[in-house]
Structure formats: C-alpha cells, structure tokens
Amino acid sequence: MKVHNRWRRLETINLIPSENVMSPLAEYIYLNDMEGRYAEGTLGSRYYQGTKYIDKLEGLLANLMGELFHAKFVDVRPISGTIANASVYAALAQPGDTIVSVPLNSGGHISHKTTGAPGIFRLKVVDLPWDNEEFNVDVDESIKLIREVKPKIVILGGSVYLFPHPVRELLEVSHEVNAVLLHDSAMCLA
Ligand SMILES: Cc1ncc(COP(=O)(O)O)c(C=O)c1O
C-alpha cells in the first residue's frame, strides 16, 4: 500500500479528475465507523438497526443537494455513477427500449452503453451524432435522430469534456417524444 501511495501520489501525474487526490476531510469519511455500516432501505425505514446518525446525515445531505440543484427529489444513496445510472434505467425504461447517448470514442461513458448497465437492462443504445470540429454533440442531427428513434432516455454527459453538452438545446425535443433527459454530470462535479 505504501509503495502504491508513493507512486500514485508523489510520482505520477493523475489525469482522471474523479480519481484525483481527495482532501483529507473527504478521506476522513473512509476512516469513520459509518464506512462499514449497513444502511439499506430508505430514511426511517431501514433493514438494520443503529442508523440514527446515518439517517440524520443522509437527510441533511439530501436537503443540501436539493437546495444546490433546485431539485424536488434527491436520492443520495447510489454509491457510484454506474449504480446511479442503473437506477434511472430500472425506473424509466423497459427491456427493448431505446436510449441515446454520447459515442464512447467522443468521451461517452461505458455505463451509457450496452457493454455497461444498459446491456443488463436489455436496452438498445444509439449513438448521438457527434461534431468533431466543435467536439460536442451535433444538435441539429441529434434532434433529427431523437425524432426518428424516439428514445425513452436521452443521455448527455460523459467522461471527457471540453465544452458543456447541449442540455437546453435537446430538452424540448426530448419532451416532444416523451423521453427523459438524463444529464450524467459525474465528471462535471469531479
Ligand atoms: C460520466 C460518468 N458516468 C459514470 C461514471 C461511473 O462512475 P463510477 O465509477 O462511480 O461507477 C463515470 C466514471 O468515470 C463517468 O465518467
């Protein structure tokens, strides 16, 4: 462990933002008793005992996140980006449904593709048209594609960002075909 720590922290330039060195305050969470405790279920309705402070913290966090993102509903339980995306697929799509997402070789993430969680849910995945000059989603072509394939979920966001993805521009057409627009901002927050 010592050798690894020295190598990755002192001798390496880490280029994945979400993998970078955490603040000691954030690392403290992992040294805390809560780290290894079960808290399955929902706030106030857990499968295990001894969660009164976990409940308090989870409630506080959900309220703060709701305020920050002006969100009516917040779930802070997913333990990773992939699990968060899988929760959306489970809630909003059926096997055989189509979703559209940023191509992998343009910065899209595997959890938006059939080799990742959408494959488990048997969703069809179609790449959004990509503009290499702008290094962004091609808005006009994407509007055409969304009207044509009528996806259940339009996913924006990815692992490589140079510019913000066109959330506002694709929201109207998503609603027009009754799709939900999912913005996976895992990397924006990193
Ligand atoms: C856009 C995006 N979504 C989801 C994930 C997956 O997150 P996790 O590794 O926490 O499952 C990543 C990871 O890099 C990501 O870049």
PDB file of C-alpha atoms and ligand atoms in Angstrom:
ATOM      1  CA  MET A   1       0.000   0.000   0.000  1.00  0.00           C
ATOM      2  CA  LYS A   2       2.838   2.357   0.932  1.00  0.00           C
ATOM      3  CA  VAL A   3       4.566   1.724  -2.410  1.00  0.00           C
ATOM      4  CA  HIS A   4       1.318   2.325  -4.289  1.00  0.00           C
ATOM      5  CA  ASN A   5       0.606   5.544  -2.359  1.00  0.00           C
ATOM      6  CA  ARG A   6       4.054   6.926  -3.078  1.00  0.00           C
ATOM      7  CA  TRP A   7       3.856   6.001  -6.754  1.00  0.00           C
ATOM      8  CA  ARG A   8       0.337   7.383  -7.480  1.00  0.00           C
ATOM      9  CA  ARG A   9       0.506  10.402  -5.178  1.00  0.00           C
ATOM     10  CA  LEU A  10       4.069  11.626  -5.475  1.00  0.00           C
ATOM     11  CA  GLU A  11       5.473  10.225  -8.708  1.00  0.00           C
ATOM     12  CA  THR A  12       2.505  10.241 -11.070  1.00  0.00           C
ATOM     13  CA  ILE A  13       0.503  12.924 -12.862  1.00  0.00           C
ATOM     14  CA  ASN A  14      -3.103  11.775 -12.475  1.00  0.00           C
ATOM     15  CA  LEU A  15      -5.250  12.931 -15.371  1.00  0.00           C
ATOM     16  CA  ILE A  16      -8.644  11.494 -14.371  1.00  0.00           C
ATOM     17  CA  PRO A  17     -10.238  14.231 -12.231  1.00  0.00           C
ATOM     18  CA  SER A  18     -12.564  11.904 -10.336  1.00  0.00           C
ATOM     19  CA  GLU A  19      -9.584   9.715  -9.410  1.00  0.00           C
ATOM     20  CA  ASN A  20      -7.516  12.532  -8.077  1.00  0.00           C
ATOM     21  CA  VAL A  21      -6.255  13.065  -4.542  1.00  0.00           C
ATOM     22  CA  MET A  22      -9.118  13.730  -2.148  1.00  0.00           C
ATOM     23  CA  SER A  23      -8.978  16.358   0.548  1.00  0.00           C
ATOM     24  CA  PRO A  24      -8.041  14.894   3.980  1.00  0.00           C
ATOM     25  CA  LEU A  25     -11.511  15.926   5.136  1.00  0.00           C
ATOM     26  CA  ALA A  26     -13.138  13.775   2.431  1.00  0.00           C
ATOM     27  CA  GLU A  27     -10.751  10.903   3.177  1.00  0.00           C
ATOM     28  CA  TYR A  28     -11.754  11.055   6.821  1.00  0.00           C
ATOM     29  CA  ILE A  29     -15.157   9.660   5.777  1.00  0.00           C
ATOM     30  CA  TYR A  30     -13.428   6.393   4.894  1.00  0.00           C
ATOM     31  CA  LEU A  31     -11.810   6.141   8.334  1.00  0.00           C
ATOM     32  CA  ASN A  32     -15.123   6.699  10.036  1.00  0.00           C
ATOM     33  CA  ASP A  33     -17.214   3.978  11.696  1.00  0.00           C
ATOM     34  CA  MET A  34     -20.070   4.698   9.251  1.00  0.00           C
ATOM     35  CA  GLU A  35     -17.937   3.444   6.380  1.00  0.00           C
ATOM     36  CA  GLY A  36     -18.600  -0.213   7.165  1.00  0.00           C
ATOM     37  CA  ARG A  37     -22.174   0.012   8.471  1.00  0.00           C
ATOM     38  CA  TYR A  38     -25.247  -1.306   6.685  1.00  0.00           C
ATOM     39  CA  ALA A  39     -27.943   1.260   5.960  1.00  0.00           C
ATOM     40  CA  GLU A  40     -30.069  -0.478   3.337  1.00  0.00           C
ATOM     41  CA  GLY A  41     -33.588   0.770   2.851  1.00  0.00           C
ATOM     42  CA  THR A  42     -34.804   4.312   2.946  1.00  0.00           C
ATOM     43  CA  LEU A  43     -34.640   7.064   5.519  1.00  0.00           C
ATOM     44  CA  GLY A  44     -36.549   5.984   8.627  1.00  0.00           C
ATOM     45  CA  SER A  45     -37.236   2.534   7.159  1.00  0.00           C
ATOM     46  CA  ARG A  46     -34.016   0.554   7.320  1.00  0.00           C
ATOM     47  CA  TYR A  47     -33.350  -3.177   7.353  1.00  0.00           C
ATOM     48  CA  TYR A  48     -30.728  -2.825  10.101  1.00  0.00           C
ATOM     49  CA  GLN A  49     -30.589  -1.118  13.473  1.00  0.00           C
ATOM     50  CA  GLY A  50     -28.165   1.547  14.632  1.00  0.00           C
ATOM     51  CA  THR A  51     -28.613   4.026  11.820  1.00  0.00           C
ATOM     52  CA  LYS A  52     -29.976   7.068  13.685  1.00  0.00           C
ATOM     53  CA  TYR A  53     -26.964   9.255  12.871  1.00  0.00           C
ATOM     54  CA  ILE A  54     -26.673   7.878   9.340  1.00  0.00           C
ATOM     55  CA  ASP A  55     -30.350   8.797   8.833  1.00  0.00           C
ATOM     56  CA  LYS A  56     -29.686  12.283  10.138  1.00  0.00           C
ATOM     57  CA  LEU A  57     -26.702  12.756   7.841  1.00  0.00           C
ATOM     58  CA  GLU A  58     -28.481  11.336   4.804  1.00  0.00           C
ATOM     59  CA  GLY A  59     -31.451  13.655   5.354  1.00  0.00           C
ATOM     60  CA  LEU A  60     -29.219  16.658   5.771  1.00  0.00           C
ATOM     61  CA  LEU A  61     -27.255  15.808   2.644  1.00  0.00           C
ATOM     62  CA  ALA A  62     -30.400  15.272   0.568  1.00  0.00           C
ATOM     63  CA  ASN A  63     -31.754  18.666   1.664  1.00  0.00           C
ATOM     64  CA  LEU A  64     -28.499  20.416   0.852  1.00  0.00           C
ATOM     65  CA  MET A  65     -28.275  18.737  -2.581  1.00  0.00           C
ATOM     66  CA  GLY A  66     -31.906  19.672  -3.293  1.00  0.00           C
ATOM     67  CA  GLU A  67     -31.136  23.302  -2.472  1.00  0.00           C
ATOM     68  CA  LEU A  68     -27.947  23.298  -4.510  1.00  0.00           C
ATOM     69  CA  PHE A  69     -29.514  21.798  -7.651  1.00  0.00           C
ATOM     70  CA  HIS A  70     -33.046  23.216  -7.150  1.00  0.00           C
ATOM     71  CA  ALA A  71     -34.254  19.602  -7.244  1.00  0.00           C
ATOM     72  CA  LYS A  72     -37.589  18.445  -5.859  1.00  0.00           C
ATOM     73  CA  PHE A  73     -36.436  14.833  -5.487  1.00  0.00           C
ATOM     74  CA  VAL A  74     -32.974  13.746  -4.385  1.00  0.00           C
ATOM     75  CA  ASP A  75     -31.561  10.272  -3.730  1.00  0.00           C
ATOM     76  CA  VAL A  76     -28.076  10.274  -2.243  1.00  0.00           C
ATOM     77  CA  ARG A  77     -27.896   6.505  -1.774  1.00  0.00           C
ATOM     78  CA  PRO A  78     -26.291   5.364  -5.055  1.00  0.00           C
ATOM     79  CA  ILE A  79     -22.713   4.512  -4.204  1.00  0.00           C
ATOM     80  CA  SER A  80     -21.336   5.147  -7.674  1.00  0.00           C
ATOM     81  CA  GLY A  81     -22.084   6.775 -11.000  1.00  0.00           C
ATOM     82  CA  THR A  82     -22.810   3.428 -12.639  1.00  0.00           C
ATOM     83  CA  ILE A  83     -25.309   2.475  -9.925  1.00  0.00           C
ATOM     84  CA  ALA A  84     -26.960   5.904 -10.222  1.00  0.00           C
ATOM     85  CA  ASN A  85     -27.349   5.415 -13.987  1.00  0.00           C
ATOM     86  CA  ALA A  86     -28.612   1.847 -13.496  1.00  0.00           C
ATOM     87  CA  SER A  87     -31.271   3.189 -11.075  1.00  0.00           C
ATOM     88  CA  VAL A  88     -32.514   5.545 -13.785  1.00  0.00           C
ATOM     89  CA  TYR A  89     -32.699   2.726 -16.361  1.00  0.00           C
ATOM     90  CA  ALA A  90     -34.543   0.481 -13.889  1.00  0.00           C
ATOM     91  CA  ALA A  91     -37.052   3.220 -13.087  1.00  0.00           C
ATOM     92  CA  LEU A  92     -37.648   4.714 -16.514  1.00  0.00           C
ATOM     93  CA  ALA A  93     -37.077   2.068 -19.193  1.00  0.00           C
ATOM     94  CA  GLN A  94     -38.253  -1.408 -20.155  1.00  0.00           C
ATOM     95  CA  PRO A  95     -36.251  -4.162 -21.888  1.00  0.00           C
ATOM     96  CA  GLY A  96     -36.201  -3.454 -25.625  1.00  0.00           C
ATOM     97  CA  ASP A  97     -36.500   0.334 -25.201  1.00  0.00           C
ATOM     98  CA  THR A  98     -34.037   2.591 -26.965  1.00  0.00           C
ATOM     99  CA  ILE A  99     -31.792   5.166 -25.319  1.00  0.00           C
ATOM    100  CA  VAL A 100     -29.374   7.585 -26.987  1.00  0.00           C
ATOM    101  CA  SER A 101     -26.005   8.676 -25.608  1.00  0.00           C
ATOM    102  CA  VAL A 102     -22.657  10.247 -26.489  1.00  0.00           C
ATOM    103  CA  PRO A 103     -20.349   7.901 -28.505  1.00  0.00           C
ATOM    104  CA  LEU A 104     -17.692   6.174 -26.413  1.00  0.00           C
ATOM    105  CA  ASN A 105     -14.834   7.443 -28.567  1.00  0.00           C
ATOM    106  CA  SER A 106     -16.107  11.021 -28.130  1.00  0.00           C
ATOM    107  CA  GLY A 107     -15.979  10.915 -24.339  1.00  0.00           C
ATOM    108  CA  GLY A 108     -19.150   8.938 -23.579  1.00  0.00           C
ATOM    109  CA  HIS A 109     -19.119   6.578 -20.611  1.00  0.00           C
ATOM    110  CA  ILE A 110     -19.418   2.806 -20.622  1.00  0.00           C
ATOM    111  CA  SER A 111     -22.352   2.998 -18.165  1.00  0.00           C
ATOM    112  CA  HIS A 112     -24.355   4.570 -21.050  1.00  0.00           C
ATOM    113  CA  LYS A 113     -23.570   1.728 -23.457  1.00  0.00           C
ATOM    114  CA  THR A 114     -24.680  -1.882 -23.989  1.00  0.00           C
ATOM    115  CA  THR A 115     -21.376  -3.186 -22.619  1.00  0.00           C
ATOM    116  CA  GLY A 116     -22.316  -1.445 -19.338  1.00  0.00           C
ATOM    117  CA  ALA A 117     -25.548  -1.169 -17.337  1.00  0.00           C
ATOM    118  CA  PRO A 118     -27.911  -0.670 -20.344  1.00  0.00           C
ATOM    119  CA  GLY A 119     -26.898  -4.149 -21.547  1.00  0.00           C
ATOM    120  CA  ILE A 120     -28.050  -5.656 -18.243  1.00  0.00           C
ATOM    121  CA  PHE A 121     -31.434  -3.963 -18.719  1.00  0.00           C
ATOM    122  CA  ARG A 122     -31.518  -5.109 -22.375  1.00  0.00           C
ATOM    123  CA  LEU A 123     -31.816  -1.583 -23.709  1.00  0.00           C
ATOM    124  CA  LYS A 124     -30.902  -0.655 -27.287  1.00  0.00           C
ATOM    125  CA  VAL A 125     -28.324   2.112 -27.377  1.00  0.00           C
ATOM    126  CA  VAL A 126     -27.929   4.503 -30.314  1.00  0.00           C
ATOM    127  CA  ASP A 127     -25.013   6.961 -30.501  1.00  0.00           C
ATOM    128  CA  LEU A 128     -25.859  10.650 -30.645  1.00  0.00           C
ATOM    129  CA  PRO A 129     -24.373  12.316 -33.755  1.00  0.00           C
ATOM    130  CA  TRP A 130     -21.079  13.970 -32.873  1.00  0.00           C
ATOM    131  CA  ASP A 131     -19.399  17.087 -34.309  1.00  0.00           C
ATOM    132  CA  ASN A 132     -15.634  16.592 -34.232  1.00  0.00           C
ATOM    133  CA  GLU A 133     -14.905  20.230 -35.145  1.00  0.00           C
ATOM    134  CA  GLU A 134     -16.878  21.534 -32.156  1.00  0.00           C
ATOM    135  CA  PHE A 135     -16.015  18.494 -30.024  1.00  0.00           C
ATOM    136  CA  ASN A 136     -19.607  18.330 -28.924  1.00  0.00           C
ATOM    137  CA  VAL A 137     -22.935  16.682 -29.677  1.00  0.00           C
ATOM    138  CA  ASP A 138     -24.261  17.771 -33.102  1.00  0.00           C
ATOM    139  CA  VAL A 139     -27.507  19.456 -32.057  1.00  0.00           C
ATOM    140  CA  ASP A 140     -29.346  19.566 -35.410  1.00  0.00           C
ATOM    141  CA  GLU A 141     -28.523  15.961 -36.295  1.00  0.00           C
ATOM    142  CA  SER A 142     -29.383  14.827 -32.756  1.00  0.00           C
ATOM    143  CA  ILE A 143     -32.798  16.485 -32.937  1.00  0.00           C
ATOM    144  CA  LYS A 144     -33.442  14.545 -36.185  1.00  0.00           C
ATOM    145  CA  LEU A 145     -32.227  11.279 -34.629  1.00  0.00           C
ATOM    146  CA  ILE A 146     -34.323  11.694 -31.466  1.00  0.00           C
ATOM    147  CA  ARG A 147     -37.451  12.332 -33.578  1.00  0.00           C
ATOM    148  CA  GLU A 148     -36.646   9.240 -35.624  1.00  0.00           C
ATOM    149  CA  VAL A 149     -35.748   6.668 -32.923  1.00  0.00           C
ATOM    150  CA  LYS A 150     -37.998   8.085 -30.163  1.00  0.00           C
ATOM    151  CA  PRO A 151     -35.786   7.008 -27.246  1.00  0.00           C
ATOM    152  CA  LYS A 152     -37.025   6.595 -23.686  1.00  0.00           C
ATOM    153  CA  ILE A 153     -33.925   8.329 -22.318  1.00  0.00           C
ATOM    154  CA  VAL A 154     -31.619  10.917 -23.867  1.00  0.00           C
ATOM    155  CA  ILE A 155     -28.289  10.836 -22.033  1.00  0.00           C
ATOM    156  CA  LEU A 156     -25.869  13.730 -22.077  1.00  0.00           C
ATOM    157  CA  GLY A 157     -22.643  13.944 -20.122  1.00  0.00           C
ATOM    158  CA  GLY A 158     -19.561  11.801 -20.391  1.00  0.00           C
ATOM    159  CA  SER A 159     -16.041  11.206 -19.159  1.00  0.00           C
ATOM    160  CA  VAL A 160     -14.203  13.633 -21.414  1.00  0.00           C
ATOM    161  CA  TYR A 161     -15.456  17.190 -21.509  1.00  0.00           C
ATOM    162  CA  LEU A 162     -14.137  20.179 -23.355  1.00  0.00           C
ATOM    163  CA  PHE A 163     -17.428  22.091 -23.527  1.00  0.00           C
ATOM    164  CA  PRO A 164     -20.789  21.765 -21.779  1.00  0.00           C
ATOM    165  CA  HIS A 165     -23.142  19.380 -23.555  1.00  0.00           C
ATOM    166  CA  PRO A 166     -26.312  20.926 -25.104  1.00  0.00           C
ATOM    167  CA  VAL A 167     -28.802  20.111 -22.341  1.00  0.00           C
ATOM    168  CA  ARG A 168     -31.106  23.061 -23.003  1.00  0.00           C
ATOM    169  CA  GLU A 169     -30.991  22.501 -26.780  1.00  0.00           C
ATOM    170  CA  LEU A 170     -32.111  18.851 -26.548  1.00  0.00           C
ATOM    171  CA  LEU A 171     -34.633  19.217 -23.745  1.00  0.00           C
ATOM    172  CA  GLU A 172     -37.558  20.322 -25.914  1.00  0.00           C
ATOM    173  CA  VAL A 173     -37.207  17.536 -28.489  1.00  0.00           C
ATOM    174  CA  SER A 174     -36.760  15.004 -25.661  1.00  0.00           C
ATOM    175  CA  HIS A 175     -40.064  16.077 -24.141  1.00  0.00           C
ATOM    176  CA  GLU A 176     -41.675  16.132 -27.597  1.00  0.00           C
ATOM    177  CA  VAL A 177     -41.050  12.350 -27.914  1.00  0.00           C
ATOM    178  CA  ASN A 178     -41.835  11.727 -24.211  1.00  0.00           C
ATOM    179  CA  ALA A 179     -38.209  10.974 -23.384  1.00  0.00           C
ATOM    180  CA  VAL A 180     -36.477  11.893 -20.160  1.00  0.00           C
ATOM    181  CA  LEU A 181     -33.221  13.800 -20.485  1.00  0.00           C
ATOM    182  CA  LEU A 182     -30.594  12.403 -18.139  1.00  0.00           C
ATOM    183  CA  HIS A 183     -27.554  14.597 -17.570  1.00  0.00           C
ATOM    184  CA  ASP A 184     -24.811  12.461 -16.084  1.00  0.00           C
ATOM    185  CA  SER A 185     -22.638  15.164 -14.586  1.00  0.00           C
ATOM    186  CA  ALA A 186     -20.288  12.803 -12.710  1.00  0.00           C
ATOM    187  CA  MET A 187     -17.297  14.420 -14.375  1.00  0.00           C
ATOM    188  CA  CYS A 188     -18.602  17.998 -14.059  1.00  0.00           C
ATOM    189  CA  LEU A 189     -18.567  17.590 -10.297  1.00  0.00           C
ATOM    190  CA  ALA A 190     -15.177  15.899 -10.130  1.00  0.00           C
TER     191      ALA A 190
HETATM  192  C1  LIG B   1     -19.764  10.307 -16.907  1.00  0.00           C
HETATM  193  C2  LIG B   1     -19.530   9.170 -15.980  1.00  0.00           C
HETATM  194  N1  LIG B   1     -20.586   8.478 -15.511  1.00  0.00           N
HETATM  195  C3  LIG B   1     -20.438   7.444 -14.667  1.00  0.00           C
HETATM  196  C4  LIG B   1     -19.176   7.058 -14.249  1.00  0.00           C
HETATM  197  C5  LIG B   1     -19.055   5.852 -13.364  1.00  0.00           C
HETATM  198  O1  LIG B   1     -18.858   6.222 -12.094  1.00  0.00           O
HETATM  199  P1  LIG B   1     -18.419   5.109 -11.001  1.00  0.00           P
HETATM  200  O2  LIG B   1     -17.032   4.709 -11.361  1.00  0.00           O
HETATM  201  O3  LIG B   1     -18.554   5.881  -9.731  1.00  0.00           O
HETATM  202  O4  LIG B   1     -19.396   3.980 -11.120  1.00  0.00           O
HETATM  203  C6  LIG B   1     -18.046   7.757 -14.682  1.00  0.00           C
HETATM  204  C7  LIG B   1     -16.706   7.356 -14.225  1.00  0.00           C
HETATM  205  O5  LIG B   1     -15.696   7.838 -14.639  1.00  0.00           O
HETATM  206  C8  LIG B   1     -18.215   8.829 -15.583  1.00  0.00           C
HETATM  207  O6  LIG B   1     -17.177   9.492 -16.082  1.00  0.00           O
END
